[in-house]
mmCIF file of C-alpha atoms in Angstrom:
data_model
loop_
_atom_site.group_PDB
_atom_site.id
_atom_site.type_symbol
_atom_site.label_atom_id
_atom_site.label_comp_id
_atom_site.label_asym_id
_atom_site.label_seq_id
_atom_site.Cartn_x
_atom_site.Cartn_y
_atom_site.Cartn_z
ATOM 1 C CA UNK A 1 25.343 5.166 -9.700
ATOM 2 C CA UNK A 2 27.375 2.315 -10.377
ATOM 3 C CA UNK A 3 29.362 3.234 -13.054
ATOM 4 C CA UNK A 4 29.520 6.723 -15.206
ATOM 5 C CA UNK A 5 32.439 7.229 -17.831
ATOM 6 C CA UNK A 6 34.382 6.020 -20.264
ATOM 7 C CA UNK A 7 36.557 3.062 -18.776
ATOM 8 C CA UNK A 8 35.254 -0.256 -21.195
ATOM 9 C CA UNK A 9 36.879 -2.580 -19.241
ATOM 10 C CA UNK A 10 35.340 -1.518 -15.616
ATOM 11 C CA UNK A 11 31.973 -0.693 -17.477
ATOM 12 C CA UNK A 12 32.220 -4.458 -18.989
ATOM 13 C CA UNK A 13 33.277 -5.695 -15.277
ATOM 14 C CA UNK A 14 30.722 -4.678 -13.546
ATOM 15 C CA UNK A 15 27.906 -5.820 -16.256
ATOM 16 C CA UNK A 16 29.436 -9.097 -16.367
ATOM 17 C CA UNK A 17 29.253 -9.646 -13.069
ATOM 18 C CA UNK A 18 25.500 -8.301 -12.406
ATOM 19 C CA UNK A 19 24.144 -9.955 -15.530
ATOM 20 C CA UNK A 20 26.149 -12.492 -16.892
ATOM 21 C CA UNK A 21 29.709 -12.806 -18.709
ATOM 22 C CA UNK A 22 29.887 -11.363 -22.054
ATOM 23 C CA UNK A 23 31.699 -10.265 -25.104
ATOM 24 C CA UNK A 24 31.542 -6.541 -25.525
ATOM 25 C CA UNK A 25 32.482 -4.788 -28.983
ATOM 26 C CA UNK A 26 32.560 -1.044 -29.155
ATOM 27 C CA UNK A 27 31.534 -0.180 -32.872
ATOM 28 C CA UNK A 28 32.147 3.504 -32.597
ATOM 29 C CA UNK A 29 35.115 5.303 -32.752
ATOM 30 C CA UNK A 30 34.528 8.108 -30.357
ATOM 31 C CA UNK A 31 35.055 7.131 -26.822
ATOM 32 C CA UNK A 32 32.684 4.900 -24.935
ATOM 33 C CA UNK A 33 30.372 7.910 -22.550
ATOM 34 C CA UNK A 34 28.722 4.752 -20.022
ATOM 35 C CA UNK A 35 26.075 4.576 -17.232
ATOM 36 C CA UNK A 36 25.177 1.549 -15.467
ATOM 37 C CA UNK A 37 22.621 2.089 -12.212
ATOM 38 C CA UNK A 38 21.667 0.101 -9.890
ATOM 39 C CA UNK A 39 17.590 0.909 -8.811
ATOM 40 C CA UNK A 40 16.832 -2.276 -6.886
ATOM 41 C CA UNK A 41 18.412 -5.686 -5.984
ATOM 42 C CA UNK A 42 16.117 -7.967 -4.270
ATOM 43 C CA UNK A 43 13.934 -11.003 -5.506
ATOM 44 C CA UNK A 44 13.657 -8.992 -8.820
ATOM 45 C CA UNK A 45 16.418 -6.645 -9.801
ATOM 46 C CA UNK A 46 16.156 -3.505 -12.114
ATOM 47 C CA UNK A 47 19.325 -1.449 -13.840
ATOM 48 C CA UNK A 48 19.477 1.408 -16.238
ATOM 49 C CA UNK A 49 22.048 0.990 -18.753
ATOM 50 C CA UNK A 50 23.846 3.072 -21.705
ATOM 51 C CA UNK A 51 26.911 2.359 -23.064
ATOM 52 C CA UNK A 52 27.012 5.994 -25.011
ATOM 53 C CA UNK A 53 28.474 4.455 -27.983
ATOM 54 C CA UNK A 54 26.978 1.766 -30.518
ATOM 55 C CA UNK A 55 28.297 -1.734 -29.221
ATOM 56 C CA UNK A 56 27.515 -5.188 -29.889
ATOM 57 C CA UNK A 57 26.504 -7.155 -26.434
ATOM 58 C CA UNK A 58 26.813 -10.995 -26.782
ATOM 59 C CA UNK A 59 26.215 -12.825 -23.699
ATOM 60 C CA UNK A 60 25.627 -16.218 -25.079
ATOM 61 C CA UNK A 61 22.928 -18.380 -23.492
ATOM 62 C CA UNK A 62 20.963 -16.375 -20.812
ATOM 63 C CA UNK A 63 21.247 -18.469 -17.261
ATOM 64 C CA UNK A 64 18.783 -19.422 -14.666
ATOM 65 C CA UNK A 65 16.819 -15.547 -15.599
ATOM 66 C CA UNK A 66 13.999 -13.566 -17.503
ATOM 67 C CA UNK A 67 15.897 -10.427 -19.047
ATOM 68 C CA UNK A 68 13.418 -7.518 -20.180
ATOM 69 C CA UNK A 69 14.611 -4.338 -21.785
ATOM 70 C CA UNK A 70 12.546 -1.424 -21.576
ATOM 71 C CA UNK A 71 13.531 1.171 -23.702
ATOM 72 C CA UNK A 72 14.338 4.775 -22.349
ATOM 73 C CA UNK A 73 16.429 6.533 -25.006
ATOM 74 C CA UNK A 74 17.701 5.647 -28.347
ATOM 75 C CA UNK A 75 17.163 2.408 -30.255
ATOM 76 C CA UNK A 76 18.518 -0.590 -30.739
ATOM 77 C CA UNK A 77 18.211 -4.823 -32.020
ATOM 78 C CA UNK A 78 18.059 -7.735 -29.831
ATOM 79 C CA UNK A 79 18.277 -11.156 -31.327
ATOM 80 C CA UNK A 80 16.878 -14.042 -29.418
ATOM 81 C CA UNK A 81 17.511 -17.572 -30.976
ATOM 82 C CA UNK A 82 19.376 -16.340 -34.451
ATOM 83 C CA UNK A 83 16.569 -13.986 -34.676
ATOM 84 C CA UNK A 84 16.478 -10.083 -34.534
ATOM 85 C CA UNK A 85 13.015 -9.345 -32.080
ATOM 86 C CA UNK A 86 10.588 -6.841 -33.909
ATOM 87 C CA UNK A 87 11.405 -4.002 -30.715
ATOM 88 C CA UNK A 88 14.067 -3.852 -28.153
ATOM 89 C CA UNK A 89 11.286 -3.587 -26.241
ATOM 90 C CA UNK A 90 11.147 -7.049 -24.915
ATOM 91 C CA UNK A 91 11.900 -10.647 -22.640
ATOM 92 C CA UNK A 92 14.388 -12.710 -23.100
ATOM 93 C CA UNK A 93 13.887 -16.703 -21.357
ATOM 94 C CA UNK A 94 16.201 -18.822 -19.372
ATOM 95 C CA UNK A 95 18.294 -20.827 -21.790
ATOM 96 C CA UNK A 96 17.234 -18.442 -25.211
ATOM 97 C CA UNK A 97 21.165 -17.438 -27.053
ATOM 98 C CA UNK A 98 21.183 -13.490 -26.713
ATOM 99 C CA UNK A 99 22.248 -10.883 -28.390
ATOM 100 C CA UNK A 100 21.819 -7.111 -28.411
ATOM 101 C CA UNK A 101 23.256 -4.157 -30.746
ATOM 102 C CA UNK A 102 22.635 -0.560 -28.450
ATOM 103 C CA UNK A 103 23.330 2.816 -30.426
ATOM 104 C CA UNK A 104 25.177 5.467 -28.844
ATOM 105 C CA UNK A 105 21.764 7.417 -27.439
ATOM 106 C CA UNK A 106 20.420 3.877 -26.462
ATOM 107 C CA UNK A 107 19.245 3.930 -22.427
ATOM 108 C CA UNK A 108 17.591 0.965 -21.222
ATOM 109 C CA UNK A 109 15.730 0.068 -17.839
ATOM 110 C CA UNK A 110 16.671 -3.991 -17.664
ATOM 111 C CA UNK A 111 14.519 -6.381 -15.397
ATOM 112 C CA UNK A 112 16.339 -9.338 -14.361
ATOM 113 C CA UNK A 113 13.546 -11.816 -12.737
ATOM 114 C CA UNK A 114 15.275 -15.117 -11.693
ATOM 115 C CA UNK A 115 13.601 -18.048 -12.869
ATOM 116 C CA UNK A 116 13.066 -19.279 -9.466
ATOM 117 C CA UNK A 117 10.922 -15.892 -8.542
ATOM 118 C CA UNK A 118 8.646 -16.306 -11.552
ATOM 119 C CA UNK A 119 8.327 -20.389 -10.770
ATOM 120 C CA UNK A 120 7.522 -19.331 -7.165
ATOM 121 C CA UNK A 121 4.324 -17.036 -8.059
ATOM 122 C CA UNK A 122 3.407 -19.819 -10.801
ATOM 123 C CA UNK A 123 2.995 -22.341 -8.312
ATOM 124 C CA UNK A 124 1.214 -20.111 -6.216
ATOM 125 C CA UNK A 125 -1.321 -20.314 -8.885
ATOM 126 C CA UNK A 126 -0.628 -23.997 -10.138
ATOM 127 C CA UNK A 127 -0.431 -25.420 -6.599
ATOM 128 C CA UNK A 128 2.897 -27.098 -8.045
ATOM 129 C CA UNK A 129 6.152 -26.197 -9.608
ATOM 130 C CA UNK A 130 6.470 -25.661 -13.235
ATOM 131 C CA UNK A 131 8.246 -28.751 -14.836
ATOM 132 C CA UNK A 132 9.985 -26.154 -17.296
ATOM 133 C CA UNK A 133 10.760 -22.776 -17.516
ATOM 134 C CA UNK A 134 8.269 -20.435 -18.843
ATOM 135 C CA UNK A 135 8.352 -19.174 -22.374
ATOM 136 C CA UNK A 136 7.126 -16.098 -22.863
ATOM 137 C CA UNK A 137 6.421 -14.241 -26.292
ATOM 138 C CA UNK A 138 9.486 -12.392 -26.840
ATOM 139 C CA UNK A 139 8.190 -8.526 -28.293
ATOM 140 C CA UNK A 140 5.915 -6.216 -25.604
ATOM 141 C CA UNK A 141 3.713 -4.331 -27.266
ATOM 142 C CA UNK A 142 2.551 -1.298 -25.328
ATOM 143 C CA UNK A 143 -0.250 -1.129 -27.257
ATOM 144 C CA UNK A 144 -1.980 -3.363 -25.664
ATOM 145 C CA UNK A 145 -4.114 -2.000 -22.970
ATOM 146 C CA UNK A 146 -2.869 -4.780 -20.123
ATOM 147 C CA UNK A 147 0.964 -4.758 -21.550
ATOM 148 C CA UNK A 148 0.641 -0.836 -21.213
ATOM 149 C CA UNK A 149 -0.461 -0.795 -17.636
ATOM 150 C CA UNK A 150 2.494 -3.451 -16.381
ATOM 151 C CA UNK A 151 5.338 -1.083 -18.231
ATOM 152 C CA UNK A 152 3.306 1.578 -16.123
ATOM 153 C CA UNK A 153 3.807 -0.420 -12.863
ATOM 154 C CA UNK A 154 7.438 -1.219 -13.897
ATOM 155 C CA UNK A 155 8.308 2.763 -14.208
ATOM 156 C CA UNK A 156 6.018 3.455 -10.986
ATOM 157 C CA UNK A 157 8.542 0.623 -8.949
ATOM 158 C CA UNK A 158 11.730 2.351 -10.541
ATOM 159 C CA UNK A 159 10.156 5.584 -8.649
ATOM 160 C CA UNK A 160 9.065 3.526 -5.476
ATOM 161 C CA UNK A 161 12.619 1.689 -5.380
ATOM 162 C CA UNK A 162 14.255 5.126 -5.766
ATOM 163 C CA UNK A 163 12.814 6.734 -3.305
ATOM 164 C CA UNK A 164 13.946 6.975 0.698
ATOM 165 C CA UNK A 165 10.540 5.427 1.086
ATOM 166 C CA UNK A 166 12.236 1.924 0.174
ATOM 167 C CA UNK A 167 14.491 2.189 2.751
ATOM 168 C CA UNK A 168 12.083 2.422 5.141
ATOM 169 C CA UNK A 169 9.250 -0.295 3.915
ATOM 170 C CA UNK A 170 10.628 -3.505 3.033
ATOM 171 C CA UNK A 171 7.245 -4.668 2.675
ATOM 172 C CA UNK A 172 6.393 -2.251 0.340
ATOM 173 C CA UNK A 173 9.545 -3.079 -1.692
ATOM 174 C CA UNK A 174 8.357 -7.274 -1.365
ATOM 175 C CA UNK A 175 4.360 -6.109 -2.542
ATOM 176 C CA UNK A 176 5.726 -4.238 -5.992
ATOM 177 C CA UNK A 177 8.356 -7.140 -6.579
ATOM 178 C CA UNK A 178 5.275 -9.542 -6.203
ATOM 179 C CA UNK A 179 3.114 -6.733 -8.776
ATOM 180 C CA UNK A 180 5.720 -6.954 -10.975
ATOM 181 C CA UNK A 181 6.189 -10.714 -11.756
ATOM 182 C CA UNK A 182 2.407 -11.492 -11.388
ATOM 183 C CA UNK A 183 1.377 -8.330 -13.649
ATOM 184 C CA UNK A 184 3.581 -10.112 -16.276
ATOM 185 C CA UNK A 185 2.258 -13.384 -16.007
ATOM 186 C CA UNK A 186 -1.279 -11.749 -16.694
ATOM 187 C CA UNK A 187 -0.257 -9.443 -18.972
ATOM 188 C CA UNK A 188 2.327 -10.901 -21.603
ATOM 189 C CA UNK A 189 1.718 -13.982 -23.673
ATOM 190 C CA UNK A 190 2.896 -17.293 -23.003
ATOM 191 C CA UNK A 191 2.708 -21.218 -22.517
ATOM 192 C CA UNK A 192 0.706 -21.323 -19.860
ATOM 193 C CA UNK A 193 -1.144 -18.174 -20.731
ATOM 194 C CA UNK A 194 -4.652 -19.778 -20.539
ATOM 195 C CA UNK A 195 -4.091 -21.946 -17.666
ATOM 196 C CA UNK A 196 -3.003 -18.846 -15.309
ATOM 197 C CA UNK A 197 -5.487 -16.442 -16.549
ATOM 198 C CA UNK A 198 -7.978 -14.645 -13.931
ATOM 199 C CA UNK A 199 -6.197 -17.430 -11.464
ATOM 200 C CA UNK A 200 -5.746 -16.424 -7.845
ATOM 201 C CA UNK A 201 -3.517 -18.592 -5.033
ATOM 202 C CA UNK A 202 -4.254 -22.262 -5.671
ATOM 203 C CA UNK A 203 -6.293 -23.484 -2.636
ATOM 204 C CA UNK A 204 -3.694 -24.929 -0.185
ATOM 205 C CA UNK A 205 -5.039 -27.299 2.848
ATOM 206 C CA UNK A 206 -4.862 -25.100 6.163
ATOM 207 C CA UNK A 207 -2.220 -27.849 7.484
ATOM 208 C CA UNK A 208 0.015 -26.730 4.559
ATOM 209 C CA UNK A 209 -0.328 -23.185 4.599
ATOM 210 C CA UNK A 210 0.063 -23.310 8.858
ATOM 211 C CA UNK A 211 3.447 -25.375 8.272
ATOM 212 C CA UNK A 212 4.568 -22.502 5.284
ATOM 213 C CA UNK A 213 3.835 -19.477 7.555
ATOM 214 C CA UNK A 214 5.646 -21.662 10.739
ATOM 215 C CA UNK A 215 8.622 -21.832 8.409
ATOM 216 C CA UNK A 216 8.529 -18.026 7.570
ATOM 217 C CA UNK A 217 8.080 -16.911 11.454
ATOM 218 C CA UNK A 218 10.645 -19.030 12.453
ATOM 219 C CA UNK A 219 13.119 -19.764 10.080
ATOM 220 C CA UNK A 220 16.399 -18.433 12.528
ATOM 221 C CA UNK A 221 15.607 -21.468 15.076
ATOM 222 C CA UNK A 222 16.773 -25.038 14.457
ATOM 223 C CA UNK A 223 13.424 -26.618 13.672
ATOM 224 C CA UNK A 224 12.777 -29.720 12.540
ATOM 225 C CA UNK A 225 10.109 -31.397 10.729
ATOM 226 C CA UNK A 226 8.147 -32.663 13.861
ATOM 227 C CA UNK A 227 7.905 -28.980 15.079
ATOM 228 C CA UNK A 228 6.291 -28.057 11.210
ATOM 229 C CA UNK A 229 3.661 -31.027 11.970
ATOM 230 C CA UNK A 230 3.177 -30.345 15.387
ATOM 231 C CA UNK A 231 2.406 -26.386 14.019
ATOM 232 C CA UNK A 232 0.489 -27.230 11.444
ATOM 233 C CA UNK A 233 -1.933 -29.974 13.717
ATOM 234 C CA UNK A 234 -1.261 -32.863 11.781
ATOM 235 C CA UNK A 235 1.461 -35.854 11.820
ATOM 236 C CA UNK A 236 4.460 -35.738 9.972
ATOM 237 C CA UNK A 237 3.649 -38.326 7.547
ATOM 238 C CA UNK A 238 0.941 -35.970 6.678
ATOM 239 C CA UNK A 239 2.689 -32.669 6.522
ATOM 240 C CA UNK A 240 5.151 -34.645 3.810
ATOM 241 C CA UNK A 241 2.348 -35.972 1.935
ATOM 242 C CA UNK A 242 0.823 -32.729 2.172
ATOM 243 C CA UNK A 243 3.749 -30.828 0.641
ATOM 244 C CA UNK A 244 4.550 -33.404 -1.743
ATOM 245 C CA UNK A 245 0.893 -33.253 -3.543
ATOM 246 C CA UNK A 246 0.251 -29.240 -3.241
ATOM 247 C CA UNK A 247 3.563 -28.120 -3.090
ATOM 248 C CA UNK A 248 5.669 -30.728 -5.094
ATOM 249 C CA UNK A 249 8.581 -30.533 -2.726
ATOM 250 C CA UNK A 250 8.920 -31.688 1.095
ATOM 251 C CA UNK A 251 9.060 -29.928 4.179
ATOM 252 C CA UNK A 252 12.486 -30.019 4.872
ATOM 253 C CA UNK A 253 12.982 -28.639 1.338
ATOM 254 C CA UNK A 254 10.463 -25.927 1.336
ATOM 255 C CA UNK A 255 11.782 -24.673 4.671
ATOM 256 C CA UNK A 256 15.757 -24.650 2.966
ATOM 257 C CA UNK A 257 14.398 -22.630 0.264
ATOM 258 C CA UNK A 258 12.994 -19.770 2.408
ATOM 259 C CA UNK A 259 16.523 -19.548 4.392
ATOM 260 C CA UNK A 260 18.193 -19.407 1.263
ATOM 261 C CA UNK A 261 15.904 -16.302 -0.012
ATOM 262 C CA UNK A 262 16.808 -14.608 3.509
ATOM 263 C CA UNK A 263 20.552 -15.524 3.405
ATOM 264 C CA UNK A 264 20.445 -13.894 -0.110
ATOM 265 C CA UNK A 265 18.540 -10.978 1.341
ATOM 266 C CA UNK A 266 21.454 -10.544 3.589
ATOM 267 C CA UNK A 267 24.168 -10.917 1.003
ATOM 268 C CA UNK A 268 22.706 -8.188 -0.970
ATOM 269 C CA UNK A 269 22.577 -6.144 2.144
ATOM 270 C CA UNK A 270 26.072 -6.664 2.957
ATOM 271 C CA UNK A 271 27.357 -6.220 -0.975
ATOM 272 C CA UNK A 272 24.813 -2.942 -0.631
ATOM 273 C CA UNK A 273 27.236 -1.400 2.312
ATOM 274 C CA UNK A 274 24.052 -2.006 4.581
ATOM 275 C CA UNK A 275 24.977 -4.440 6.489
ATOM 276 C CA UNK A 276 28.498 -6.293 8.142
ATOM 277 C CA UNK A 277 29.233 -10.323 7.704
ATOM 278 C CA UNK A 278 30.987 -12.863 5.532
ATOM 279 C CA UNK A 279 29.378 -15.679 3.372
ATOM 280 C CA UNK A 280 29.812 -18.125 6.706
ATOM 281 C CA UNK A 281 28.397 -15.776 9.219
ATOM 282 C CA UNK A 282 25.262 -15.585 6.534
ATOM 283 C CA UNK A 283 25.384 -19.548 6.029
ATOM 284 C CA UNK A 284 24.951 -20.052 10.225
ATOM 285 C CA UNK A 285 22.557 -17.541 10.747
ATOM 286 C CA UNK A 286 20.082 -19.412 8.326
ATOM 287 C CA UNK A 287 20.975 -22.729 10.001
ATOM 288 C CA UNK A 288 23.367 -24.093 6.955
ATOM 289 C CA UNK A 289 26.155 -25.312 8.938
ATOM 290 C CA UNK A 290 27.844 -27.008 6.155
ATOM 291 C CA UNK A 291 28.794 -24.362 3.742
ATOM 292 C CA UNK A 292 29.980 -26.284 0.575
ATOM 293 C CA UNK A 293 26.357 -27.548 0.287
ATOM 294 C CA UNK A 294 24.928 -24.051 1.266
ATOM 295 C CA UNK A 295 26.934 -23.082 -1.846
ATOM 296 C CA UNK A 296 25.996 -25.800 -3.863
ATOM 297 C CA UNK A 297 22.202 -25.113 -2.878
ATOM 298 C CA UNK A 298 22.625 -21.333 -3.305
ATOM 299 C CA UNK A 299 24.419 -21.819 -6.515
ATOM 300 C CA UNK A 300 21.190 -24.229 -7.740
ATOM 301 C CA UNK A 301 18.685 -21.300 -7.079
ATOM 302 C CA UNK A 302 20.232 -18.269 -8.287
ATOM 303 C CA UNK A 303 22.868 -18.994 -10.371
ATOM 304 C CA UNK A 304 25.724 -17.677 -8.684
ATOM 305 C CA UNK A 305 27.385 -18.380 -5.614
ATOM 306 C CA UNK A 306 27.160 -16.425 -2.500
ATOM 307 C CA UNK A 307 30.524 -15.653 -2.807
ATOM 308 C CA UNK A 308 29.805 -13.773 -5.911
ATOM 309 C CA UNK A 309 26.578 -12.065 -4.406
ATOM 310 C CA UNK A 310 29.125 -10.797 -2.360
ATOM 311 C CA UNK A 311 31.397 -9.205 -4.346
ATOM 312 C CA UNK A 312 28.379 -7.328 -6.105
ATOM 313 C CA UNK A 313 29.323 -4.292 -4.067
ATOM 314 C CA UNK A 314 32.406 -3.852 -5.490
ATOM 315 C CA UNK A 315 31.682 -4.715 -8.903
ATOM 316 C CA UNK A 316 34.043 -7.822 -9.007
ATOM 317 C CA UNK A 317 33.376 -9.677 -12.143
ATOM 318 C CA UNK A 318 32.437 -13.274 -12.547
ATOM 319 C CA UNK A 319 34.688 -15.938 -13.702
ATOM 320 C CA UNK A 320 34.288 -16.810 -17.485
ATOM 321 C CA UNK A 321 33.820 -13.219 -18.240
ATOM 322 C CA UNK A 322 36.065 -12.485 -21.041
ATOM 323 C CA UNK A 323 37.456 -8.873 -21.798
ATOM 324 C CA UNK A 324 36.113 -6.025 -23.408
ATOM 325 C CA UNK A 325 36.919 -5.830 -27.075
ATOM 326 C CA UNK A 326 36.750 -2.257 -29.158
ATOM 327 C CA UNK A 327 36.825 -2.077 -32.478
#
């Protein structure tokens, strides 16, 4: 438990600096009764959240994330764009102006799924990068047999990521964070809805998918792009021409991006009380030697700096958040 009780300003804080800053209005006038929980940080993260009092929640433009409320307790009106959703029940896109009005028995389980998690299983599929960010319909309807059976996987990794189990089986943890983005590409609405549909892994050239799984076994060692060719059989002009058609990115570029996913690993760790370092011992162990660009990559990816992944731990707020207002 992150947070239980009925301080606004810590309770604002700490959302602020998990989700993003925000302008928080307490409608009630009995005192504010909140709980904020942490179930899982990792490529996808998942919270429970009341605030035990009707509020107003105005974060503005969402950044570089998918934010999906799932309902527990209580009731409540989120506006997307200007316009109030038919269900709380429901995702929110990168760059869509949110809004949300909770009442006082309002809990909700909130999936955060950065954008560059949901772009990395769509080009799985694609065999390239999405050129935009994904727009998906904004109501769930659990109803609907396949929408029904992805909120059912979504509770099932709440359990799973609750459990001392997790602890023990980070792979288990990485296969339900993979269930959980690909179960909602198949099983809510969107842009590219037709195009992705019954789609497995696009069919990558073995030279590619040698280099890829080179870069994943050896990503602590100061490689360079003639070991990835020599690894994957082929010559380096290849390898680049290879990653530039399937993968539409280079070598060099793909291999950055998988030491930035285990540098953030670590981060989280460390922010987690599981682990010992600073933001430079985690930028050298992943080969970044230069750490304002490490930042400046990091900060590209996931929308924060590493500093700030840091300071999760301790609930430090991000800069820009403004205070808590009651009324």
């Amino acid at each position: 438990m992150l947070f239980r009780g009925g301080d606004v300003e810590e309770l604002h804080a700490l959302v602020s600096a998990r989700f993003a800053p925000h302008r928080l209005t307490v409608l009630d006038e009995h005192p504010v009764d909140g709980r904020f929980r942490c179930v899982h940080e990792g490529g996808v993260a998942l919270y429970e959240l009341g605030y035990g009092a009707e509020v107003d929640v105005t974060p503005g433009e969402l950044p570089e994330f998918y934010n999906i409320h799932v309902p527990l307790a209580g009731d409540g009106v989120v506006t997307a764009d200007g316009v109030a959703l038919a269900s709380s029940l429901s995702v929110v896109n990168p760059g869509q102006r949110l809004s949300m009005r909770w009442s006082g028995q309002t809990l909700n389980r909130v999936l955060i799924i950065p954008r560059a998690t949901l772009d990395g299983a769509l080009a799985v599929r694609l065999g390239e990068l999405p050129s935009a960010p994904l727009r998906f319909a904004p109501v769930l309807d659990p109803r609907v047999g396949v929408v029904g059976a992805w909120l059912r996987v979504v509770r099932a990794f709440a359990e799973f990521a609750d459990s001392e189990l997790a602890e023990r089986s980070p792979l288990g943890v990485g296969h339900f964070e993979q269930l959980v983005v690909n179960g909602l590409l198949d099983a809510q609405p969107h842009m590219l809805s037709d195009t992705v549909a019954g789609r497995g892994p696009a069919v990558l050239p073995s030279a590619v998918r040698r280099a890829a799984h080179f870069c994943a076994e050896h990503a602590h060692e100061p490689i360079s792009v003639a070991d990835m060719a020599v690894a994957a059989r082929v010559s380096v002009r290849s390898l680049r021409e290879g990653f530039r058609v399937h993968l539409a990115t280079t070598p060099l570029a793909y291999l950055r991006r998988v030491r930035l996913d285990l540098a953030r690993r670590d981060l989280l760790a460390i922010a987690d009380g599981h682990g010992l370092g600073t933001v430079t011992d985690v930028a050298l162990r992943w080969g970044f030697a230069h750490l304002g660009r490490f930042t400046g990559h990091y900060r590209q990816v996931y929308g924060e700096t590493p500093s700030q992944t840091l300071r999760r731990g301790s609930g430090y707020p991000q800069k820009g958040a403004v205070s808590a207002v009651s009324g």
